[in-house]
Amino acid sequence: MFEKDEKINSLVDMGFSEDEANMAIIRCGVDGDLSVLVDSISASRVAGNLNLSNHQVMGGCFDSFGGRKKARLVEERKKKRKRCGCTGQSNQPSLDCNHDEDMLIPNPMVGFNLPNYSLPLVRVTRRILEQDMGPPYFYYENVARAPTGVWATISRSLYDIQPEFVDSKHLCATARKRGYIHNLPIENRAPLLPSPPMTIFEAFPRYKKWWPSWDQRTQFNCLLTGVAGPKLTGKIGRALASADTPPSQSIQKYVIDHCKRYNLVWVGKNKVAKLEPQEIEYPLGFPKDHTRGLGDTNRYKSLGNSFHVDTVAYHLSVLKGMFPNGVNVLSLFTGIGGGEVALHRLGINMRTVVSVEIDKASKRIFRDWWNQTQTGTLIEIDDVKSLTDDQVATYVTTFGGFDLVIGGSPCNNLAGCNRSSRHGLEGKQSVLFHHYVRILNAVKSAMARK
DNA sequence: GGGAACATGAAGCGACAC
DNA sequence: GTGTCGCTTCATGTTCCC
């Protein structure tokens, strides 16, 4: 009984009514995962609004990877069932078999299509139910390498739409493996121009002078929220200074391992250094000095948490022809405004942006950028938890609806480098994903009533 | 007190050998 | 088909220092 009360409280905190929470527990059982309960309520709401009684049955009908890939997925699942002793015949979700719901990430990670990508891509026959097509268009982002089962849950919560996994290394000089779920068209996309540099030396030619031949990196790994300090770079310098020329294999490995982990660059003889914040802005697609004015720690953190602008812009580019008079945007987890920068660089006018962001430093960066570049209306809200369905409905009435709902919910509990609290979608921060779903459903409902 | 630096783990995947 | 190894990762908690 305690567990039931706790789950009801959690759902009420998310903005659902007590009746809805109770009904979901009756449908799914008190043992049902919180995400399953949220899905159940969302599905009920959509079914209610659209007068559909079999929404769950109608969902999940995409053919994501083409025949061979799909067959491989089925094979993999069979193998995993075998390994864990599951029969796969039960309709009930099993906690022991969560990995049964994993989602294969394509290799290479190039999404549905990419500009100037020469290799043949997998056939995409994405199907989206009519009631889930835009407007409103939505765009959701998070880390690709989330714990097993997370992307299946996210996809299920977002109308069973297939995620598009893209590594930004195919578009710029730095890796950033991300998954995107959206209901945007995928034909006639256009990249931002000029194209960003694809290698470290193209982006930062001055580092070529001191780059040793045995450091064969041509691109950076993912630019994270943390960076190396002077103690580490000093240690590397001393190790190289006392080593032979060229250094022994073991010294080389020690240095390269740290260079890869912290994306260090060569700034002198035997001298490595971290990238400066303004250097990180560049490959991520932000304007120069976008984050200037904050302390370096906040700059690294906000940039590490941001969108890759060129990737997002490529996906959003289809909106340009669809909305020549501009768009109304509901921006959840805005951060430093990667989505808005992408729209701006595409030349898409933002008539209104309702921005929800809790971090004061990121809000300041985004507000400053908005005031310098935009003429539309900016409404700021502090927390997704405080944005009620009624408020959403009022905004829909006031602005005539939202054309785009965009955001990437916190990855803290999903990211591979979190060694202490990688708890998945129910983790302290990442649980906010359910508010994205709730708010998106509120927008859809309000717009359907218009 | 707050910002910066440091030390830290493991899940998940691909490549490869057998 | 299976096991092993190496690599990558939108981070976190603690300590240090101003």
Short mmCIF file of C-alpha atoms (C1' of nucleotides) in Angstrom, two decimals:
data_model
loop_
_atom_site.label_atom_id
_atom_site.label_comp_id
_atom_site.label_asym_id
_atom_site.label_seq_id
_atom_site.Cartn_x
_atom_site.Cartn_y
_atom_site.Cartn_z
CA MET A 1 0.00 0.00 0.00
CA PHE A 2 2.91 2.31 0.78
CA GLU A 3 4.34 1.70 -2.69
CA LYS A 4 1.00 2.51 -4.28
CA ASP A 5 0.71 5.79 -2.36
CA GLU A 6 4.25 6.71 -3.27
CA LYS A 7 3.57 6.14 -6.98
CA ILE A 8 0.32 8.08 -6.85
CA ASN A 9 2.17 10.97 -5.20
CA SER A 10 4.88 10.86 -7.85
CA LEU A 11 2.30 10.96 -10.64
CA VAL A 12 0.36 13.78 -8.98
CA ASP A 13 3.66 15.69 -8.65
CA MET A 14 4.05 15.30 -12.40
CA GLY A 15 0.72 17.01 -12.94
CA PHE A 16 -1.59 14.02 -13.37
CA SER A 17 -4.81 13.78 -11.41
CA GLU A 18 -5.20 11.29 -8.58
CA ASP A 19 -7.94 9.53 -10.54
CA GLU A 20 -5.66 9.10 -13.54
CA ALA A 21 -2.89 7.76 -11.30
CA ASN A 22 -5.26 5.28 -9.66
CA MET A 23 -6.61 4.07 -13.01
CA ALA A 24 -3.08 3.59 -14.35
CA ILE A 25 -2.14 1.47 -11.32
CA ILE A 26 -5.27 -0.59 -11.77
CA ARG A 27 -4.41 -1.13 -15.45
CA CYS A 28 -0.69 -1.81 -15.01
CA GLY A 29 -0.48 -3.11 -11.47
CA VAL A 30 1.24 -1.54 -8.49
CA ASP A 31 4.52 -3.13 -9.59
CA GLY A 32 4.40 -1.25 -12.88
CA ASP A 33 7.36 0.99 -13.59
CA LEU A 34 6.66 4.73 -13.27
CA SER A 35 7.34 5.21 -16.97
CA VAL A 36 4.82 2.49 -17.81
CA LEU A 37 2.21 4.25 -15.66
CA VAL A 38 2.93 7.57 -17.36
CA ASP A 39 2.64 5.91 -20.76
CA SER A 40 -0.67 4.42 -19.74
CA ILE A 41 -2.09 7.78 -18.67
CA SER A 42 -0.78 9.51 -21.78
CA ALA A 43 -2.25 6.85 -24.01
CA SER A 44 -5.59 7.17 -22.24
CA ARG A 45 -5.59 10.92 -22.68
CA VAL A 46 -4.80 10.68 -26.37
CA ALA A 47 -7.37 7.95 -26.86
CA GLY A 48 -9.92 10.04 -25.01
CA ASN A 49 -9.20 13.17 -27.00
CA LEU A 50 -9.19 11.41 -30.32
CA ASN A 51 -11.95 8.99 -29.52
CA LEU A 52 -9.71 6.02 -30.07
CA SER A 53 -10.11 2.97 -27.94
CA ASN A 54 -7.20 0.98 -29.32
CA HIS A 55 -4.38 3.47 -29.35
CA GLN A 56 -1.93 1.08 -27.79
CA VAL A 57 -2.71 -1.52 -30.40
CA MET A 58 -2.33 0.95 -33.24
CA GLY A 59 1.01 2.20 -31.98
CA GLY A 60 4.38 0.63 -32.65
CA CYS A 61 3.96 0.08 -36.33
CA PHE A 62 7.19 1.42 -37.72
CA ASP A 63 9.60 -0.50 -39.81
CA SER A 64 12.76 1.17 -38.67
CA PHE A 65 15.78 -0.57 -40.07
CA GLY A 66 14.71 -2.36 -43.19
CA GLY A 67 14.42 -6.12 -43.53
CA ARG A 68 17.90 -7.39 -42.73
CA LYS A 69 18.45 -5.08 -39.82
CA LYS A 70 15.06 -5.89 -38.37
CA ALA A 71 15.74 -9.60 -38.71
CA ARG A 72 19.00 -9.09 -36.87
CA LEU A 73 17.15 -7.24 -34.11
CA VAL A 74 14.72 -10.11 -33.73
CA GLU A 75 17.61 -12.58 -33.66
CA GLU A 76 19.44 -10.55 -31.02
CA ARG A 77 16.34 -10.44 -28.88
CA LYS A 78 15.88 -14.17 -29.19
CA LYS A 79 19.47 -14.72 -28.10
CA LYS A 80 19.11 -12.45 -25.13
CA ARG A 81 15.88 -14.13 -24.10
CA LYS A 82 17.72 -17.41 -24.26
CA ARG A 83 20.61 -16.11 -22.18
CA CYS A 84 18.32 -14.84 -19.40
CA GLY A 85 16.02 -17.80 -19.56
CA CYS A 86 13.00 -15.81 -20.69
CA THR A 87 10.37 -17.46 -22.79
CA GLY A 88 9.20 -14.23 -24.33
CA GLN A 89 5.64 -15.44 -24.20
CA SER A 90 4.41 -13.31 -21.37
CA ASN A 91 2.67 -10.05 -22.12
CA GLN A 92 3.72 -8.62 -18.80
CA PRO A 93 6.88 -6.55 -18.71
CA SER A 94 9.54 -8.28 -16.63
CA LEU A 95 12.07 -6.41 -14.57
CA ASP A 96 14.54 -9.20 -15.19
CA CYS A 97 14.17 -8.83 -18.93
CA ASN A 98 14.37 -5.09 -19.39
CA HIS A 99 17.19 -5.62 -21.87
CA ASP A 100 14.61 -7.42 -23.95
CA GLU A 101 13.41 -3.97 -24.96
CA ASP A 102 16.75 -2.59 -26.09
CA MET A 103 17.05 -0.73 -29.33
CA LEU A 104 19.85 -1.26 -31.80
CA ILE A 105 21.85 1.80 -32.66
CA PRO A 106 22.90 1.86 -36.31
CA ASN A 107 26.57 1.81 -37.21
CA PRO A 108 27.63 4.19 -38.66
CA MET A 109 25.47 6.52 -36.58
CA VAL A 110 24.23 8.69 -39.42
CA GLY A 111 20.50 8.95 -38.76
CA PHE A 112 17.97 8.68 -41.57
CA ASN A 113 20.14 10.71 -43.91
CA LEU A 114 23.02 13.15 -43.80
CA PRO A 115 24.33 15.79 -46.20
CA ASN A 116 27.13 14.61 -48.50
CA TYR A 117 27.16 11.16 -46.95
CA SER A 118 28.38 8.82 -49.63
CA LEU A 119 27.77 5.37 -48.13
CA PRO A 120 24.37 3.80 -48.78
CA LEU A 121 22.11 4.33 -45.79
CA VAL A 122 19.57 1.92 -44.38
CA ARG A 123 16.16 2.10 -45.94
CA VAL A 124 13.83 4.23 -43.84
CA THR A 125 10.17 3.41 -43.97
CA ARG A 126 9.10 5.40 -40.96
CA ARG A 127 5.41 5.38 -40.22
CA ILE A 128 3.73 7.89 -37.94
CA LEU A 129 0.07 7.71 -37.03
CA GLU A 130 -2.00 10.50 -38.51
CA GLN A 131 -2.88 11.97 -35.11
CA ASP A 132 0.82 12.13 -34.23
CA MET A 133 1.86 14.10 -37.30
CA GLY A 134 2.44 17.81 -36.89
CA PRO A 135 1.50 20.41 -36.15
CA PRO A 136 2.53 20.56 -33.45
CA TYR A 137 5.89 19.26 -34.57
CA PHE A 138 8.05 18.01 -31.77
CA TYR A 139 11.75 17.31 -31.42
CA TYR A 140 13.29 15.40 -28.52
CA GLU A 141 16.98 14.74 -27.88
CA ASN A 142 19.09 12.74 -25.44
CA VAL A 143 22.30 10.70 -25.26
CA ALA A 144 22.39 7.75 -27.64
CA ARG A 145 24.27 5.43 -25.29
CA ALA A 146 21.66 5.39 -22.57
CA PRO A 147 21.20 2.30 -20.38
CA THR A 148 19.49 -0.63 -22.01
CA GLY A 149 15.79 -0.18 -22.54
CA VAL A 150 15.76 3.60 -22.11
CA TRP A 151 15.31 4.46 -25.78
CA ALA A 152 12.59 1.84 -26.13
CA THR A 153 10.76 3.54 -23.25
CA ILE A 154 11.30 6.99 -24.72
CA SER A 155 10.08 5.83 -28.11
CA ARG A 156 7.02 4.19 -26.57
CA SER A 157 6.20 7.38 -24.69
CA LEU A 158 6.58 9.46 -27.85
CA TYR A 159 4.01 7.64 -29.96
CA ASP A 160 6.27 4.71 -30.93
CA ILE A 161 8.22 6.88 -33.33
CA GLN A 162 11.60 5.48 -34.28
CA PRO A 163 14.59 7.38 -32.87
CA GLU A 164 17.12 8.87 -35.25
CA PHE A 165 20.65 8.32 -33.93
CA VAL A 166 23.32 10.70 -35.18
CA ASP A 167 26.97 11.13 -34.24
CA SER A 168 27.97 14.73 -34.94
CA LYS A 169 31.41 13.56 -36.08
CA HIS A 170 29.80 13.09 -39.49
CA LEU A 171 29.03 16.81 -39.57
CA CYS A 172 31.90 18.47 -37.71
CA ALA A 173 35.24 17.85 -35.97
CA THR A 174 33.82 16.48 -32.72
CA ALA A 175 31.84 13.40 -31.78
CA ARG A 176 28.46 13.74 -30.06
CA LYS A 177 26.35 10.61 -30.14
CA ARG A 178 22.73 11.52 -29.69
CA GLY A 179 19.30 10.11 -30.30
CA TYR A 180 16.47 12.25 -31.64
CA ILE A 181 12.77 11.46 -31.77
CA HIS A 182 10.62 13.78 -33.84
CA ASN A 183 7.66 13.88 -36.17
CA LEU A 184 9.32 16.12 -38.73
CA PRO A 185 9.50 15.15 -42.39
CA ILE A 186 12.88 13.66 -43.30
CA GLU A 187 12.92 14.52 -46.99
CA ASN A 188 14.39 17.69 -48.47
CA ARG A 189 16.59 18.52 -45.51
CA ALA A 190 19.32 21.10 -45.98
CA PRO A 191 22.52 21.61 -43.98
CA LEU A 192 23.70 24.90 -42.56
CA LEU A 193 26.23 26.69 -44.72
CA PRO A 194 29.11 27.14 -44.64
CA SER A 195 29.77 23.57 -43.61
CA PRO A 196 31.75 23.33 -40.36
CA PRO A 197 35.32 22.01 -40.43
CA MET A 198 35.51 18.22 -40.24
CA THR A 199 38.93 17.76 -38.64
CA ILE A 200 40.88 19.21 -35.72
CA PHE A 201 43.44 20.82 -38.02
CA GLU A 202 40.77 22.37 -40.24
CA ALA A 203 39.13 23.84 -37.16
CA PHE A 204 42.32 24.83 -35.33
CA PRO A 205 45.26 24.88 -37.78
CA ARG A 206 47.59 26.48 -35.25
CA TYR A 207 47.78 23.26 -33.24
CA LYS A 208 49.38 21.41 -36.16
CA LYS A 209 52.78 22.92 -35.35
CA TRP A 210 53.26 20.96 -32.12
CA TRP A 211 51.12 17.89 -32.86
CA PRO A 212 53.32 14.75 -32.63
CA SER A 213 53.05 12.19 -35.40
CA TRP A 214 52.17 9.45 -32.91
CA ASP A 215 49.00 11.30 -31.86
CA GLN A 216 46.81 10.23 -34.76
CA ARG A 217 43.59 11.90 -33.68
CA THR A 218 41.83 13.80 -36.44
CA GLN A 219 38.61 14.52 -34.53
CA PHE A 220 37.70 15.16 -30.92
CA ASN A 221 35.71 12.81 -28.73
CA CYS A 222 32.54 14.10 -27.15
CA LEU A 223 33.09 17.48 -25.51
CA LEU A 224 31.90 16.86 -21.96
CA THR A 225 30.99 19.09 -19.05
CA GLY A 226 34.30 18.54 -17.25
CA VAL A 227 37.82 19.35 -18.44
CA ALA A 228 41.36 18.50 -17.41
CA GLY A 229 43.13 20.84 -15.01
CA PRO A 230 46.73 22.10 -14.93
CA LYS A 231 47.85 19.31 -12.62
CA LEU A 232 47.14 16.67 -15.24
CA THR A 233 48.54 18.63 -18.18
CA GLY A 234 51.64 19.41 -16.10
CA LYS A 235 52.07 15.75 -15.26
CA ILE A 236 51.84 14.84 -18.94
CA GLY A 237 54.41 17.51 -19.79
CA ARG A 238 56.87 16.21 -17.19
CA ALA A 239 56.39 12.63 -18.36
CA LEU A 240 57.21 13.65 -21.93
CA ALA A 241 60.14 15.84 -20.96
CA SER A 242 61.86 12.96 -19.21
CA ALA A 243 61.03 10.45 -21.97
CA ASP A 244 62.97 9.48 -25.09
CA THR A 245 62.23 10.95 -28.52
CA PRO A 246 59.89 9.56 -29.61
CA PRO A 247 58.50 8.42 -26.25
CA SER A 248 58.16 4.73 -25.43
CA GLN A 249 54.96 2.92 -26.29
CA SER A 250 53.79 3.00 -22.68
CA ILE A 251 54.32 6.77 -22.35
CA GLN A 252 52.56 7.33 -25.66
CA LYS A 253 49.63 5.27 -24.49
CA TYR A 254 49.44 7.15 -21.19
CA VAL A 255 49.43 10.51 -23.01
CA ILE A 256 47.03 9.51 -25.78
CA ASP A 257 44.56 7.99 -23.30
CA HIS A 258 44.34 11.28 -21.42
CA CYS A 259 44.31 13.37 -24.61
CA LYS A 260 41.34 11.36 -25.87
CA ARG A 261 39.50 11.43 -22.59
CA TYR A 262 39.86 15.18 -22.05
CA ASN A 263 40.19 16.33 -25.67
CA LEU A 264 43.59 17.89 -25.07
CA VAL A 265 45.44 19.77 -27.80
CA TRP A 266 49.16 20.37 -28.40
CA VAL A 267 50.10 23.98 -27.70
CA GLY A 268 53.90 23.66 -27.38
CA LYS A 269 56.75 21.19 -27.19
CA ASN A 270 55.64 18.42 -24.81
CA LYS A 271 52.80 20.73 -23.81
CA VAL A 272 49.12 19.79 -23.93
CA ALA A 273 46.17 21.94 -22.88
CA LYS A 274 42.40 21.80 -22.61
CA LEU A 275 40.26 23.52 -25.22
CA GLU A 276 39.08 26.97 -24.16
CA PRO A 277 35.31 27.49 -23.88
CA GLN A 278 35.21 29.72 -26.98
CA GLU A 279 36.99 26.95 -28.91
CA ILE A 280 34.26 24.50 -27.89
CA GLU A 281 31.53 26.89 -29.04
CA TYR A 282 32.88 26.73 -32.57
CA PRO A 283 32.49 23.01 -33.47
CA LEU A 284 29.18 22.88 -31.60
CA GLY A 285 27.81 25.52 -33.96
CA PHE A 286 27.31 28.40 -31.51
CA PRO A 287 28.29 31.96 -32.31
CA LYS A 288 31.64 33.12 -30.97
CA ASP A 289 31.49 34.16 -27.31
CA HIS A 290 27.96 32.80 -26.98
CA THR A 291 28.65 31.72 -23.38
CA ARG A 292 31.05 34.53 -22.53
CA GLY A 293 30.31 36.28 -19.27
CA LEU A 294 29.98 33.15 -17.18
CA GLY A 295 32.76 31.51 -15.19
CA ASP A 296 34.65 28.86 -17.11
CA THR A 297 33.13 26.02 -15.09
CA ASN A 298 29.63 27.13 -16.03
CA ARG A 299 30.68 27.64 -19.65
CA TYR A 300 32.08 24.12 -19.93
CA LYS A 301 29.05 22.68 -18.19
CA SER A 302 26.47 24.47 -20.31
CA LEU A 303 28.31 23.68 -23.55
CA GLY A 304 28.74 20.04 -22.55
CA ASN A 305 24.99 19.83 -22.02
CA SER A 306 24.02 21.60 -25.23
CA PHE A 307 22.69 20.53 -28.61
CA HIS A 308 24.96 20.18 -31.61
CA VAL A 309 23.56 23.07 -33.63
CA ASP A 310 24.40 21.80 -37.11
CA THR A 311 22.78 18.41 -36.51
CA VAL A 312 19.63 19.94 -35.05
CA ALA A 313 19.49 22.55 -37.80
CA TYR A 314 19.72 19.85 -40.44
CA HIS A 315 16.69 18.12 -38.96
CA LEU A 316 14.73 21.36 -38.42
CA SER A 317 15.54 22.74 -41.87
CA VAL A 318 12.31 21.25 -43.27
CA LEU A 319 10.35 23.82 -41.24
CA LYS A 320 11.67 26.73 -43.27
CA GLY A 321 9.42 26.16 -46.24
CA MET A 322 6.48 25.15 -44.08
CA PHE A 323 6.40 28.29 -41.93
CA PRO A 324 7.41 31.28 -44.06
CA ASN A 325 5.84 33.64 -41.52
CA GLY A 326 7.74 32.20 -38.60
CA VAL A 327 7.05 29.77 -35.78
CA ASN A 328 5.75 29.67 -32.24
CA VAL A 329 8.06 27.50 -30.15
CA LEU A 330 7.65 25.78 -26.82
CA SER A 331 11.22 25.15 -25.72
CA LEU A 332 11.61 22.71 -22.82
CA PHE A 333 14.98 22.39 -21.06
CA THR A 334 16.20 25.27 -23.23
CA GLY A 335 19.74 25.36 -21.82
CA ILE A 336 21.84 27.88 -23.75
CA GLY A 337 19.37 27.79 -26.63
CA GLY A 338 20.87 25.33 -29.12
CA GLY A 339 17.50 24.75 -30.77
CA GLU A 340 16.81 28.46 -31.09
CA VAL A 341 20.29 29.15 -32.44
CA ALA A 342 19.65 26.44 -35.03
CA LEU A 343 16.33 28.02 -36.08
CA HIS A 344 17.97 31.45 -36.23
CA ARG A 345 20.84 30.19 -38.36
CA LEU A 346 18.29 28.58 -40.68
CA GLY A 347 16.63 31.95 -41.11
CA ILE A 348 13.39 30.81 -39.47
CA ASN A 349 11.72 33.66 -37.63
CA MET A 350 10.66 32.88 -34.07
CA ARG A 351 7.49 34.85 -33.39
CA THR A 352 7.16 33.52 -29.87
CA VAL A 353 9.33 31.30 -27.69
CA VAL A 354 8.05 30.01 -24.37
CA SER A 355 11.31 28.86 -22.78
CA VAL A 356 11.48 26.56 -19.77
CA GLU A 357 14.90 26.35 -18.10
CA ILE A 358 15.82 26.07 -14.43
CA ASP A 359 19.53 26.91 -14.58
CA LYS A 360 20.11 30.60 -14.00
CA ALA A 361 23.42 30.78 -15.86
CA SER A 362 21.98 29.11 -18.98
CA LYS A 363 18.91 31.35 -18.81
CA ARG A 364 21.10 34.40 -18.75
CA ILE A 365 23.09 33.25 -21.78
CA PHE A 366 19.94 32.49 -23.72
CA ARG A 367 18.19 35.75 -22.76
CA ASP A 368 21.25 37.81 -23.75
CA TRP A 369 21.43 36.06 -27.11
CA TRP A 370 17.69 36.53 -27.66
CA ASN A 371 17.82 40.23 -26.88
CA GLN A 372 20.72 40.72 -29.28
CA THR A 373 19.33 38.76 -32.22
CA GLN A 374 15.54 38.42 -31.99
CA THR A 375 12.50 40.68 -32.19
CA GLY A 376 9.85 38.15 -31.17
CA THR A 377 8.28 37.51 -27.78
CA LEU A 378 10.22 35.55 -25.16
CA ILE A 379 8.39 34.12 -22.17
CA GLU A 380 10.56 32.48 -19.53
CA ILE A 381 9.44 29.80 -17.11
CA ASP A 382 11.71 28.36 -14.43
CA ASP A 383 10.75 24.74 -14.17
CA VAL A 384 8.93 22.15 -16.29
CA LYS A 385 7.26 20.91 -13.10
CA SER A 386 5.57 24.27 -12.62
CA LEU A 387 4.21 24.45 -16.17
CA THR A 388 0.66 23.13 -15.78
CA ASP A 389 -1.58 21.72 -18.47
CA ASP A 390 -3.95 24.68 -17.94
CA GLN A 391 -1.10 27.11 -18.53
CA VAL A 392 -0.19 25.27 -21.70
CA ALA A 393 -3.80 25.50 -22.88
CA THR A 394 -3.79 29.24 -22.18
CA TYR A 395 -0.63 29.71 -24.25
CA VAL A 396 -2.16 27.69 -27.07
CA THR A 397 -5.21 29.97 -27.04
CA THR A 398 -3.12 33.14 -26.79
CA PHE A 399 -0.63 32.31 -29.55
CA GLY A 400 -2.87 30.19 -31.74
CA GLY A 401 -0.92 27.03 -30.95
CA PHE A 402 2.70 25.92 -30.99
CA ASP A 403 4.37 24.95 -34.24
CA LEU A 404 7.31 23.26 -32.53
CA VAL A 405 7.87 21.68 -29.12
CA ILE A 406 11.61 21.16 -28.72
CA GLY A 407 13.87 19.96 -25.93
CA GLY A 408 16.32 17.47 -24.57
CA SER A 409 15.63 16.33 -21.03
CA PRO A 410 18.47 15.85 -18.49
CA CYS A 411 20.89 13.06 -19.28
CA ASN A 412 22.58 12.94 -15.87
CA ASN A 413 21.23 9.52 -15.00
CA LEU A 414 21.67 8.15 -18.53
CA ALA A 415 25.19 9.23 -19.41
CA GLY A 416 27.91 6.60 -19.54
CA CYS A 417 30.36 8.68 -17.55
CA ASN A 418 28.07 8.92 -14.54
CA ARG A 419 29.61 6.36 -12.20
CA SER A 420 27.46 7.00 -9.17
CA SER A 421 23.85 7.50 -10.23
CA ARG A 422 23.31 6.09 -13.68
CA HIS A 423 19.81 5.05 -12.71
CA GLY A 424 18.04 5.48 -16.05
CA LEU A 425 14.85 7.39 -16.72
CA GLU A 426 13.71 7.13 -13.10
CA GLY A 427 16.88 8.83 -11.84
CA LYS A 428 16.62 12.08 -9.95
CA GLN A 429 17.22 14.37 -12.94
CA SER A 430 16.35 12.20 -15.93
CA VAL A 431 12.87 11.50 -14.57
CA LEU A 432 11.96 14.96 -15.86
CA PHE A 433 11.62 13.32 -19.27
CA HIS A 434 8.05 12.43 -18.26
CA HIS A 435 7.24 16.13 -18.04
CA TYR A 436 8.29 16.50 -21.67
CA VAL A 437 5.73 13.84 -22.57
CA ARG A 438 3.08 15.35 -20.30
CA ILE A 439 3.54 18.85 -21.67
CA LEU A 440 3.65 17.68 -25.28
CA ASN A 441 0.41 15.78 -24.75
CA ALA A 442 -1.11 18.89 -23.16
CA VAL A 443 -0.17 20.91 -26.26
CA LYS A 444 -1.64 18.28 -28.57
CA SER A 445 -4.85 18.10 -26.55
CA ALA A 446 -5.25 21.88 -26.41
CA MET A 447 -4.59 22.23 -30.13
CA ALA A 448 -7.02 19.42 -30.95
CA ARG A 449 -9.75 21.32 -29.05
CA LYS A 450 -9.15 24.53 -30.97
"C1'" DG B 1 31.02 29.99 0.81
"C1'" DG B 2 31.68 29.12 -3.74
"C1'" DG B 3 34.31 28.11 -7.70
"C1'" DA B 4 37.82 25.20 -9.66
"C1'" DA B 5 40.36 21.03 -9.86
"C1'" DC B 6 40.88 16.30 -9.01
"C1'" DA B 7 40.09 11.34 -8.77
"C1'" DT B 8 37.03 8.07 -9.74
"C1'" DG B 9 33.68 3.36 -12.33
"C1'" DA B 10 31.30 0.83 -15.22
"C1'" DA B 11 27.72 0.07 -18.82
"C1'" DG B 12 27.49 -0.81 -23.40
"C1'" DC B 13 29.24 -1.43 -27.84
"C1'" DG B 14 32.35 -2.83 -31.74
"C1'" DA B 15 36.22 -5.40 -33.30
"C1'" DC B 16 38.52 -9.37 -33.24
"C1'" DA B 17 40.13 -14.11 -32.41
"C1'" DC B 18 39.05 -18.65 -31.83
"C1'" DG C 1 28.44 -18.64 -31.61
"C1'" DT C 2 31.04 -17.02 -27.83
"C1'" DG C 3 34.37 -14.76 -25.11
"C1'" DT C 4 37.70 -11.12 -24.53
"C1'" DC C 5 39.53 -6.71 -25.00
"C1'" DG C 6 39.63 -1.85 -25.85
"C1'" DC C 7 37.24 2.35 -26.25
"C1'" DT C 8 33.90 5.98 -25.22
"C1'" DT C 9 31.06 8.57 -22.21
"C1'" DC C 10 25.54 15.86 -22.30
"C1'" DA C 11 28.95 13.07 -14.53
"C1'" DT C 12 29.58 13.00 -9.56
"C1'" DG C 13 31.47 13.57 -4.92
"C1'" DT C 14 35.34 15.25 -2.56
"C1'" DT C 15 39.08 18.22 -1.80
"C1'" DC C 16 41.56 22.35 -2.44
"C1'" DC C 17 42.09 27.17 -2.63
"C1'" DC C 18 40.92 31.98 -2.79
#
